[in-house]
Tab-separated table of C-alpha atoms in Angstrom:
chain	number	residue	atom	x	y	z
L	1	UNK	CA	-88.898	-75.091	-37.768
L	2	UNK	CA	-88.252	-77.501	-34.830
L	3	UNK	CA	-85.834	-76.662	-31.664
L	4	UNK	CA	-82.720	-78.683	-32.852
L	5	UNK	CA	-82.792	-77.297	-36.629
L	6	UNK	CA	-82.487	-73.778	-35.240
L	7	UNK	CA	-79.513	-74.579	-32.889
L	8	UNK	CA	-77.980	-76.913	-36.067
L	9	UNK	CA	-78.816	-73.478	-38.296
L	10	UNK	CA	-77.254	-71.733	-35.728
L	11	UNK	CA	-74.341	-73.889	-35.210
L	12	UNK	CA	-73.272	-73.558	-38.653
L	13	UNK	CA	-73.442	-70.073	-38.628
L	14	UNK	CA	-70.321	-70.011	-36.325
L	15	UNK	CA	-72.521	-68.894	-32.817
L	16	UNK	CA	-75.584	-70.542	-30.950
L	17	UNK	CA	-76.667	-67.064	-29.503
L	18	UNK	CA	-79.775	-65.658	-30.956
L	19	UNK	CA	-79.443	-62.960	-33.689
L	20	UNK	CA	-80.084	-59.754	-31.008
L	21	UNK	CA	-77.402	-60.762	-28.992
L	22	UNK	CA	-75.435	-61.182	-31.994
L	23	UNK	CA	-76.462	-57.695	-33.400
L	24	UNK	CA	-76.157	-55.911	-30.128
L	25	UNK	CA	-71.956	-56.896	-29.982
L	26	UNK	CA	-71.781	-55.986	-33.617
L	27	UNK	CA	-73.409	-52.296	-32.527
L	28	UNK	CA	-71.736	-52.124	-29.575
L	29	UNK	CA	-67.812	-52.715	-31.209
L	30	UNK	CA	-68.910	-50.304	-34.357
L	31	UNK	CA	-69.760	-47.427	-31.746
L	32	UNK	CA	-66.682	-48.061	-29.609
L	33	UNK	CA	-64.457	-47.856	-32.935
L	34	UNK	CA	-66.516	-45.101	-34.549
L	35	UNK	CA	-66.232	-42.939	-30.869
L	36	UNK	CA	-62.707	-43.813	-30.327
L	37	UNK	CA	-61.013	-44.342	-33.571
L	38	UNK	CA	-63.148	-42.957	-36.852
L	39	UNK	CA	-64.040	-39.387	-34.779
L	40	UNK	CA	-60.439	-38.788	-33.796
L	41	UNK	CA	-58.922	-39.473	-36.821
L	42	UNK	CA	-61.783	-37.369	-38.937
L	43	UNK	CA	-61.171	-34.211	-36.311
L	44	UNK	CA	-57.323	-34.632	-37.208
L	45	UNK	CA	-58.163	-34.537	-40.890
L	46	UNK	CA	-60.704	-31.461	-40.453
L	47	UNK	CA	-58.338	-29.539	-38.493
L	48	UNK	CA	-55.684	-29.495	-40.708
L	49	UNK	CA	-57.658	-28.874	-43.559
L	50	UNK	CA	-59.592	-26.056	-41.607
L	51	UNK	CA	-57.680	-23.145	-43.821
L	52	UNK	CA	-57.434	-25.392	-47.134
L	53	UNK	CA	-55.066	-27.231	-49.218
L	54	UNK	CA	-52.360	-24.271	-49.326
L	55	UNK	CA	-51.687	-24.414	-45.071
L	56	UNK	CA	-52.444	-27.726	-44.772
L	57	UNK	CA	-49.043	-27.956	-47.445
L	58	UNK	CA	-47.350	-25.018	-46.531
L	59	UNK	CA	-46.819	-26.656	-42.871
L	60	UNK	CA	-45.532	-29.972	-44.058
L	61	UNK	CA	-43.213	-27.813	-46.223
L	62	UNK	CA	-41.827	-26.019	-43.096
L	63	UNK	CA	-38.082	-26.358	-42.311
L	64	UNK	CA	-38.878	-27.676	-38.918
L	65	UNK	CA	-41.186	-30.160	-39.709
L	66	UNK	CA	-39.337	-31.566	-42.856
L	67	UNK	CA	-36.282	-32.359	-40.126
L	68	UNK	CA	-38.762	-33.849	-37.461
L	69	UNK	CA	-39.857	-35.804	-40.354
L	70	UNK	CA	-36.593	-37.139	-41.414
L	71	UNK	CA	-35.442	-37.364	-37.888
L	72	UNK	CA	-38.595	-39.933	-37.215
L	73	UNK	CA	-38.020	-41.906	-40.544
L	74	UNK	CA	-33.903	-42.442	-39.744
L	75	UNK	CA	-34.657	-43.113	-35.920
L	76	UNK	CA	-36.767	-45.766	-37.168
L	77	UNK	CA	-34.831	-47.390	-40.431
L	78	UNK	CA	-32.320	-47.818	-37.065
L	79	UNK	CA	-34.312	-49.192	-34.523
L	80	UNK	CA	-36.286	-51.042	-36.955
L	81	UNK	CA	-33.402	-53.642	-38.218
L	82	UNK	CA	-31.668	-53.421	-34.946
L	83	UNK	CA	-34.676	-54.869	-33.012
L	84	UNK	CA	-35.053	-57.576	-36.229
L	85	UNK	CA	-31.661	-59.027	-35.341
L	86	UNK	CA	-32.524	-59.171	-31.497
L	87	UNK	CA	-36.420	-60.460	-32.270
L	88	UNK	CA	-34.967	-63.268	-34.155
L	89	UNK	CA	-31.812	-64.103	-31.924
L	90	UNK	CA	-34.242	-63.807	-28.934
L	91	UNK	CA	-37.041	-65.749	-30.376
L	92	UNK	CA	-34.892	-68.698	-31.624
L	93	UNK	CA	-32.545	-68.838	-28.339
L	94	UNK	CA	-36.244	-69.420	-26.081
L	95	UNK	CA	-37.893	-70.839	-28.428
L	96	UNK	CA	-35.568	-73.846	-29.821
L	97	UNK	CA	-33.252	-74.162	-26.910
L	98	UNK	CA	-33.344	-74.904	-23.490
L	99	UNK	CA	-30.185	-73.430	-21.038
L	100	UNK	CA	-29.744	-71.938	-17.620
L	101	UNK	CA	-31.318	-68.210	-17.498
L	102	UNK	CA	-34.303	-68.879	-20.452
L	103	UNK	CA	-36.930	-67.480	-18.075
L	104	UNK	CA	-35.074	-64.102	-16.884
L	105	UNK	CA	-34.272	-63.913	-20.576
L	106	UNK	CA	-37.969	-63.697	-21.087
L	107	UNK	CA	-38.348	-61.462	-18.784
L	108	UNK	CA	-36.266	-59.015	-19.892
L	109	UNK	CA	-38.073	-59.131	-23.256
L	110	UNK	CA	-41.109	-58.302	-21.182
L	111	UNK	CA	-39.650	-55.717	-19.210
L	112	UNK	CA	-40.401	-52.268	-21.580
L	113	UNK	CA	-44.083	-53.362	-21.794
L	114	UNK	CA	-43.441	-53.165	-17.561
L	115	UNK	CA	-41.777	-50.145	-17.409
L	116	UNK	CA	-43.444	-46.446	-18.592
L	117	UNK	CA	-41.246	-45.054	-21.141
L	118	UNK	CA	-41.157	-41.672	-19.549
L	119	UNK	CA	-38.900	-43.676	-17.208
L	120	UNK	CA	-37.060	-45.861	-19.654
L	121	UNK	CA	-36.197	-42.451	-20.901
L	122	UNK	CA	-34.470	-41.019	-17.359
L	123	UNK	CA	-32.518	-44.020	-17.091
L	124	UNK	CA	-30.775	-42.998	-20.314
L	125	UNK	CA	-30.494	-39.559	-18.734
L	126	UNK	CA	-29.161	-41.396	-15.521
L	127	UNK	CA	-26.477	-43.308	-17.417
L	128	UNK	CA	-25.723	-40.885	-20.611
L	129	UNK	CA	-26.420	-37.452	-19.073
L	130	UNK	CA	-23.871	-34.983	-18.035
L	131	UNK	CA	-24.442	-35.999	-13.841
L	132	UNK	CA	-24.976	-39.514	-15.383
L	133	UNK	CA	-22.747	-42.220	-14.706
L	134	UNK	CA	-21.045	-42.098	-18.500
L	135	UNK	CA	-21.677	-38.454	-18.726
L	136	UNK	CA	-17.868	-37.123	-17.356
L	137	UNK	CA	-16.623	-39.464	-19.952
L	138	UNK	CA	-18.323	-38.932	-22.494
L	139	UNK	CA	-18.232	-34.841	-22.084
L	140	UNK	CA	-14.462	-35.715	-22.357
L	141	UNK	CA	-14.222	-37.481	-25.694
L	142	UNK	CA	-16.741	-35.363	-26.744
L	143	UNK	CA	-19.086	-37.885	-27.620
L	144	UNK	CA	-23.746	-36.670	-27.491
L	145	UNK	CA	-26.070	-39.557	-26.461
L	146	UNK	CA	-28.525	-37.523	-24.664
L	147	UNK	CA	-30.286	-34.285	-26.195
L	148	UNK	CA	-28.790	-35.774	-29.920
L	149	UNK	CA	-29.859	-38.271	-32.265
L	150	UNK	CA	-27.720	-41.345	-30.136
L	151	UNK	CA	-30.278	-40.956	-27.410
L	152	UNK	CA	-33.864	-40.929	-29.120
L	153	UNK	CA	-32.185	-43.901	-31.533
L	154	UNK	CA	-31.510	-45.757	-28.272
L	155	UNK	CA	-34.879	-44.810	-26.491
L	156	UNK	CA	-36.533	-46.144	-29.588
L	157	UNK	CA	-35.059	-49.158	-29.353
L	158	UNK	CA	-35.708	-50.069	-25.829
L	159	UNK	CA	-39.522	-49.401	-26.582
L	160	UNK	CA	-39.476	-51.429	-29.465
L	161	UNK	CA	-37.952	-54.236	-29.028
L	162	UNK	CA	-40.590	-56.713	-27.582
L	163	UNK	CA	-42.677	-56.781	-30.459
L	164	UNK	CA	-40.944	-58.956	-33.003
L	165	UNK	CA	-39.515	-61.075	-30.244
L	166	UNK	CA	-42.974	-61.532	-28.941
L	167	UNK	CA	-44.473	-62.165	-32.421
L	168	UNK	CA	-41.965	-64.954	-32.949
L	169	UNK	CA	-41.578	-66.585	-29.886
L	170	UNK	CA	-45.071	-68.909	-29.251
L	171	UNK	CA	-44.689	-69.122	-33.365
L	172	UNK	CA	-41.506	-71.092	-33.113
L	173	UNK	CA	-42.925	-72.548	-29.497
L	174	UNK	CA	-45.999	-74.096	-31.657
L	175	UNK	CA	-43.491	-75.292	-34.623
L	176	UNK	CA	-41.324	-77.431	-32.668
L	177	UNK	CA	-37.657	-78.153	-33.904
L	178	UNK	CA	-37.969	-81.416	-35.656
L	179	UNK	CA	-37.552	-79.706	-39.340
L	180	UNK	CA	-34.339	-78.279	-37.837
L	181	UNK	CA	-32.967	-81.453	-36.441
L	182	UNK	CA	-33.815	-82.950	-39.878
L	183	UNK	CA	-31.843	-80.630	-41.563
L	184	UNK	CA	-28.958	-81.093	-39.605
L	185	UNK	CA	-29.382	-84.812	-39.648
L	186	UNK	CA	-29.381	-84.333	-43.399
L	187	UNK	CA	-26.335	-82.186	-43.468
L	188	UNK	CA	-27.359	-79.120	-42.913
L	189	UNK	CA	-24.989	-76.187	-41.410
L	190	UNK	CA	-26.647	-73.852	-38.890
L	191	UNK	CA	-27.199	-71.092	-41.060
L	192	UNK	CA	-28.312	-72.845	-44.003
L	193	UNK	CA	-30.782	-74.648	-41.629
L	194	UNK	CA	-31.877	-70.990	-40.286
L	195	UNK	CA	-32.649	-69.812	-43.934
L	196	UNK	CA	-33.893	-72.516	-45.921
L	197	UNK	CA	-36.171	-73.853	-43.153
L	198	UNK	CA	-36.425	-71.392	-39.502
L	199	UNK	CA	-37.019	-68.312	-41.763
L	200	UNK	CA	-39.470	-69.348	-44.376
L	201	UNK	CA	-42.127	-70.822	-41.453
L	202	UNK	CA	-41.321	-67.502	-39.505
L	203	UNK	CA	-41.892	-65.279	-42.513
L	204	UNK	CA	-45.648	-63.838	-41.597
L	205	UNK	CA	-45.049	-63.924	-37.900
L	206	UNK	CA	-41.646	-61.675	-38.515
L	207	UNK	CA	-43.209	-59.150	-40.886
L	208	UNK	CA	-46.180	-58.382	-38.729
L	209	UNK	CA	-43.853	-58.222	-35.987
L	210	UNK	CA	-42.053	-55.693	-38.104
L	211	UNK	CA	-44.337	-53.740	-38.906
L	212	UNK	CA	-45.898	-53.388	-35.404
L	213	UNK	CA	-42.346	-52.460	-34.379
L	214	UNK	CA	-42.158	-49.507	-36.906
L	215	UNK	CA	-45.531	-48.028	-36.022
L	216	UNK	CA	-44.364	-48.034	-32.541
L	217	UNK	CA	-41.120	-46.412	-33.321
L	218	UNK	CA	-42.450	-43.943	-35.452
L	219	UNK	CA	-45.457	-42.642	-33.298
L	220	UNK	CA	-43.164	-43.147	-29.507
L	221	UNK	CA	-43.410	-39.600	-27.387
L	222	UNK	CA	-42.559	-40.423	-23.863
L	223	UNK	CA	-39.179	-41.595	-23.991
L	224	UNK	CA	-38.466	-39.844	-27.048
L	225	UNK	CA	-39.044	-36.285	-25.164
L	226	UNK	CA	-37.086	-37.374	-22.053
L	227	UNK	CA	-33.706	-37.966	-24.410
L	228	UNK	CA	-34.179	-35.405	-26.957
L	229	UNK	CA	-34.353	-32.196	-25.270
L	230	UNK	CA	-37.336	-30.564	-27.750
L	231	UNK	CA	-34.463	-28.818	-29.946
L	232	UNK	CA	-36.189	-27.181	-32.474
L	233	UNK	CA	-34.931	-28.181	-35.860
L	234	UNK	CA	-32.431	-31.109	-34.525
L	235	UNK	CA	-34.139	-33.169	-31.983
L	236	UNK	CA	-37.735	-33.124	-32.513
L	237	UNK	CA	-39.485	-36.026	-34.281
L	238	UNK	CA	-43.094	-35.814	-35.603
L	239	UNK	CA	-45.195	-36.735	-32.257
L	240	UNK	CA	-42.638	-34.219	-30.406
L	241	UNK	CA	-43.042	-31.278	-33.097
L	242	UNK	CA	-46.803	-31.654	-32.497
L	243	UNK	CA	-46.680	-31.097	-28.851
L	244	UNK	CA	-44.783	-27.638	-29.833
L	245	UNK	CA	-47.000	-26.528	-32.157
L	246	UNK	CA	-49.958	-27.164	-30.425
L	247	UNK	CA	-48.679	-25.698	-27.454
L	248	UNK	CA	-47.768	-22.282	-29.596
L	249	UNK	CA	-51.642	-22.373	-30.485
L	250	UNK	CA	-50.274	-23.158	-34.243
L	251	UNK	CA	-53.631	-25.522	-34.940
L	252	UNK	CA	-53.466	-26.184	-37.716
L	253	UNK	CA	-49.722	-26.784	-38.595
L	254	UNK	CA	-49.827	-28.891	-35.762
L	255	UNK	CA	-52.649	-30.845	-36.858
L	256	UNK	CA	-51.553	-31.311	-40.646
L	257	UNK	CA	-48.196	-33.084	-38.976
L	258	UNK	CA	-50.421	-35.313	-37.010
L	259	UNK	CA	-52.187	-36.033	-39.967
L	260	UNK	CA	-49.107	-37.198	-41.746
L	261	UNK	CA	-48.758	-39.355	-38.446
L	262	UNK	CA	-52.437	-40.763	-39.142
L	263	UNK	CA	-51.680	-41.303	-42.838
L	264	UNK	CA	-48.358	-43.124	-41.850
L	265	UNK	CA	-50.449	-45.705	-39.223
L	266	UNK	CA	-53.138	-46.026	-41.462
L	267	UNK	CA	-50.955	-47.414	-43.744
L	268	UNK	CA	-49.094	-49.373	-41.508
L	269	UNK	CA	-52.712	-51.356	-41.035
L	270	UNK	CA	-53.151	-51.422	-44.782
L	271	UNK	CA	-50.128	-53.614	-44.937
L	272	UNK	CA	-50.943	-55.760	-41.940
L	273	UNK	CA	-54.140	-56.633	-43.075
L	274	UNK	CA	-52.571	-57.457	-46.882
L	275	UNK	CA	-49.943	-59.939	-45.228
L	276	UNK	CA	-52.325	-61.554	-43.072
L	277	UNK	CA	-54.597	-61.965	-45.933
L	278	UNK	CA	-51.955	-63.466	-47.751
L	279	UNK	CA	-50.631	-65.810	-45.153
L	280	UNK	CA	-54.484	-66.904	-44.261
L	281	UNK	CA	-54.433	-67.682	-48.050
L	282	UNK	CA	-51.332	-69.672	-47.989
L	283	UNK	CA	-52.487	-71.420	-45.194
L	284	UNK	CA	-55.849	-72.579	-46.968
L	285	UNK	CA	-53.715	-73.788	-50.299
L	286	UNK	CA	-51.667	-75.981	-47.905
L	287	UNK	CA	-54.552	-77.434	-46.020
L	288	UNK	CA	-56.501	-78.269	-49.388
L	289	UNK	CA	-53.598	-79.800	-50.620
L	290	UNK	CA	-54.499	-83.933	-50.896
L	291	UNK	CA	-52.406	-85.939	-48.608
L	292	UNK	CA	-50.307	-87.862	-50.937
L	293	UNK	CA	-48.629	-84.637	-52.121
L	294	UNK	CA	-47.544	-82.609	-48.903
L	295	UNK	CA	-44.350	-80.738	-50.513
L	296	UNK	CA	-46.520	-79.199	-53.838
L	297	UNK	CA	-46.715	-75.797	-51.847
């Protein structure tokens, strides 16, 4: 085979390096994720189930970690929605809009990837503790943010909240606003323009966006045990309880909750990977649509 058929071969096979180069990357990404991602998760799944079935269930059946189990599901069925309404308001105000302030705004989207979470968590002890600056005032009407559910719900959110925002925003960037403007042109109020035309090209980006923003919230530790205080029994979500147990040399309770954690991300990427394989799909139907017929998806 001549020189140019082997680099048109090549070509068409997406790469023009030759196949050890190619098979060298492949090994080399399979042993990082096998080392750092397969091994952990199997030692998490052979630890818990190091005394069998009956203590691997008899720990997720324990008081304690049935309330750090609710505790992490209602902290994030809070933070969850409350970070969709900012994502979206955020997103559409920097993306579609241009006003005084649009680049500190972005900023400030940007700032909890910035800032560790250990200290995103003292600044709600600063402000909502009993030295903080609310603290006095709250003590008086009797009001708990920190060491209580208010806290970890609002250290959750300030975590969180970049990740739909920052799914969204170079989505709408790349869309432009001229279906908006021909909406309105058309008639269109603002919210009927947001629903029937903003949301449905937004759709993919927001879910994935959601669902990065739930993993997040479920599996957060840093600013989580700043706010909460480690009460047993009131306080403690999952990644929290596992720090106690495994610090009371209770192995394998501790590692059947981390488990649950595992199970609970692993399906997290199960339903990432179904709605990107969905909107790849949708995408290929629209682009084999023939020209003359652009609205039949």
């Amino acid at each position: 085979m001549s020189a140019p058929s082997k680099v048109i071969r090549r070509a068409q096979a997406g790469t023009t390096e030759s196949a050890w180069v190619r098979w060298t990357l492949i090994g080399v990404a399979l042993a990082f994720m096998f080392l750092f991602l397969v091994l952990p998760l199997a030692a998490v799944a052979t630890e818990a189930l190091r005394k069998g079935l009956g203590a691997y269930l008899e720990a997720l059946k324990e008081p304690d970690a049935w309330s750090a189990i609710r505790l992490t599901l209602i902290t994030a069925a809070i933070a969850v929605p409350m970070n969709l309404v900012f994502g979206v308001a955020a997103a559409w105000a920097i993306a579609k809009f241009e006003f005084r302030g649009k680049a500190f705004l972005t900023t400030l989207v940007d700032l909890p990837f910035a800032v560790s979470p250990v200290v995103a968590g003292l600044i709600y002890v600063l402000v909502f503790g009993a030295q903080g600056w609310l603290g006095p005032w709250l003590a008086e009407h009797d009001i708990k943010i920190i060491f209580a559910v208010p806290g970890i719900v609002l250290a959750t959110v300030f975590v969180t909240f970049p990740f739909i925002a920052r799914e969204l925003v170079p989505l709408m960037q790349a869309q432009g606003t001229d279906e908006e403007q021909a909406a309105i042109v058309l008639g269109a109020t603002g919210w009927q323009t947001f629903w029937r035309v903003t949301l449905p090209n937004i759709k993919w980006g927001l879910l994935y966006g959601v669902i990065l923003c739930n993993a997040r919230a479920m599996g957060e530790f840093g600013a989580v045990s700043v706010v909460s205080g480690h009460i047993r029994g009131q306080t403690n979500t999952m990644p929290l309880h596992v720090e106690v147990l495994y610090n009371e040399y209770q192995s394998v309770a501790a590692f059947a909750v981390a488990s649950l954690l595992a199970i609970l991300a692993l399906v997290t990427l199960v339903i990432k990977s179904v709605i990107e394989w969905r909107h790849e799909r949708e995408m290929k139907a629209i682009a084999e649509l023939p020209p003359e017929r652009p609205t039949a998806a």
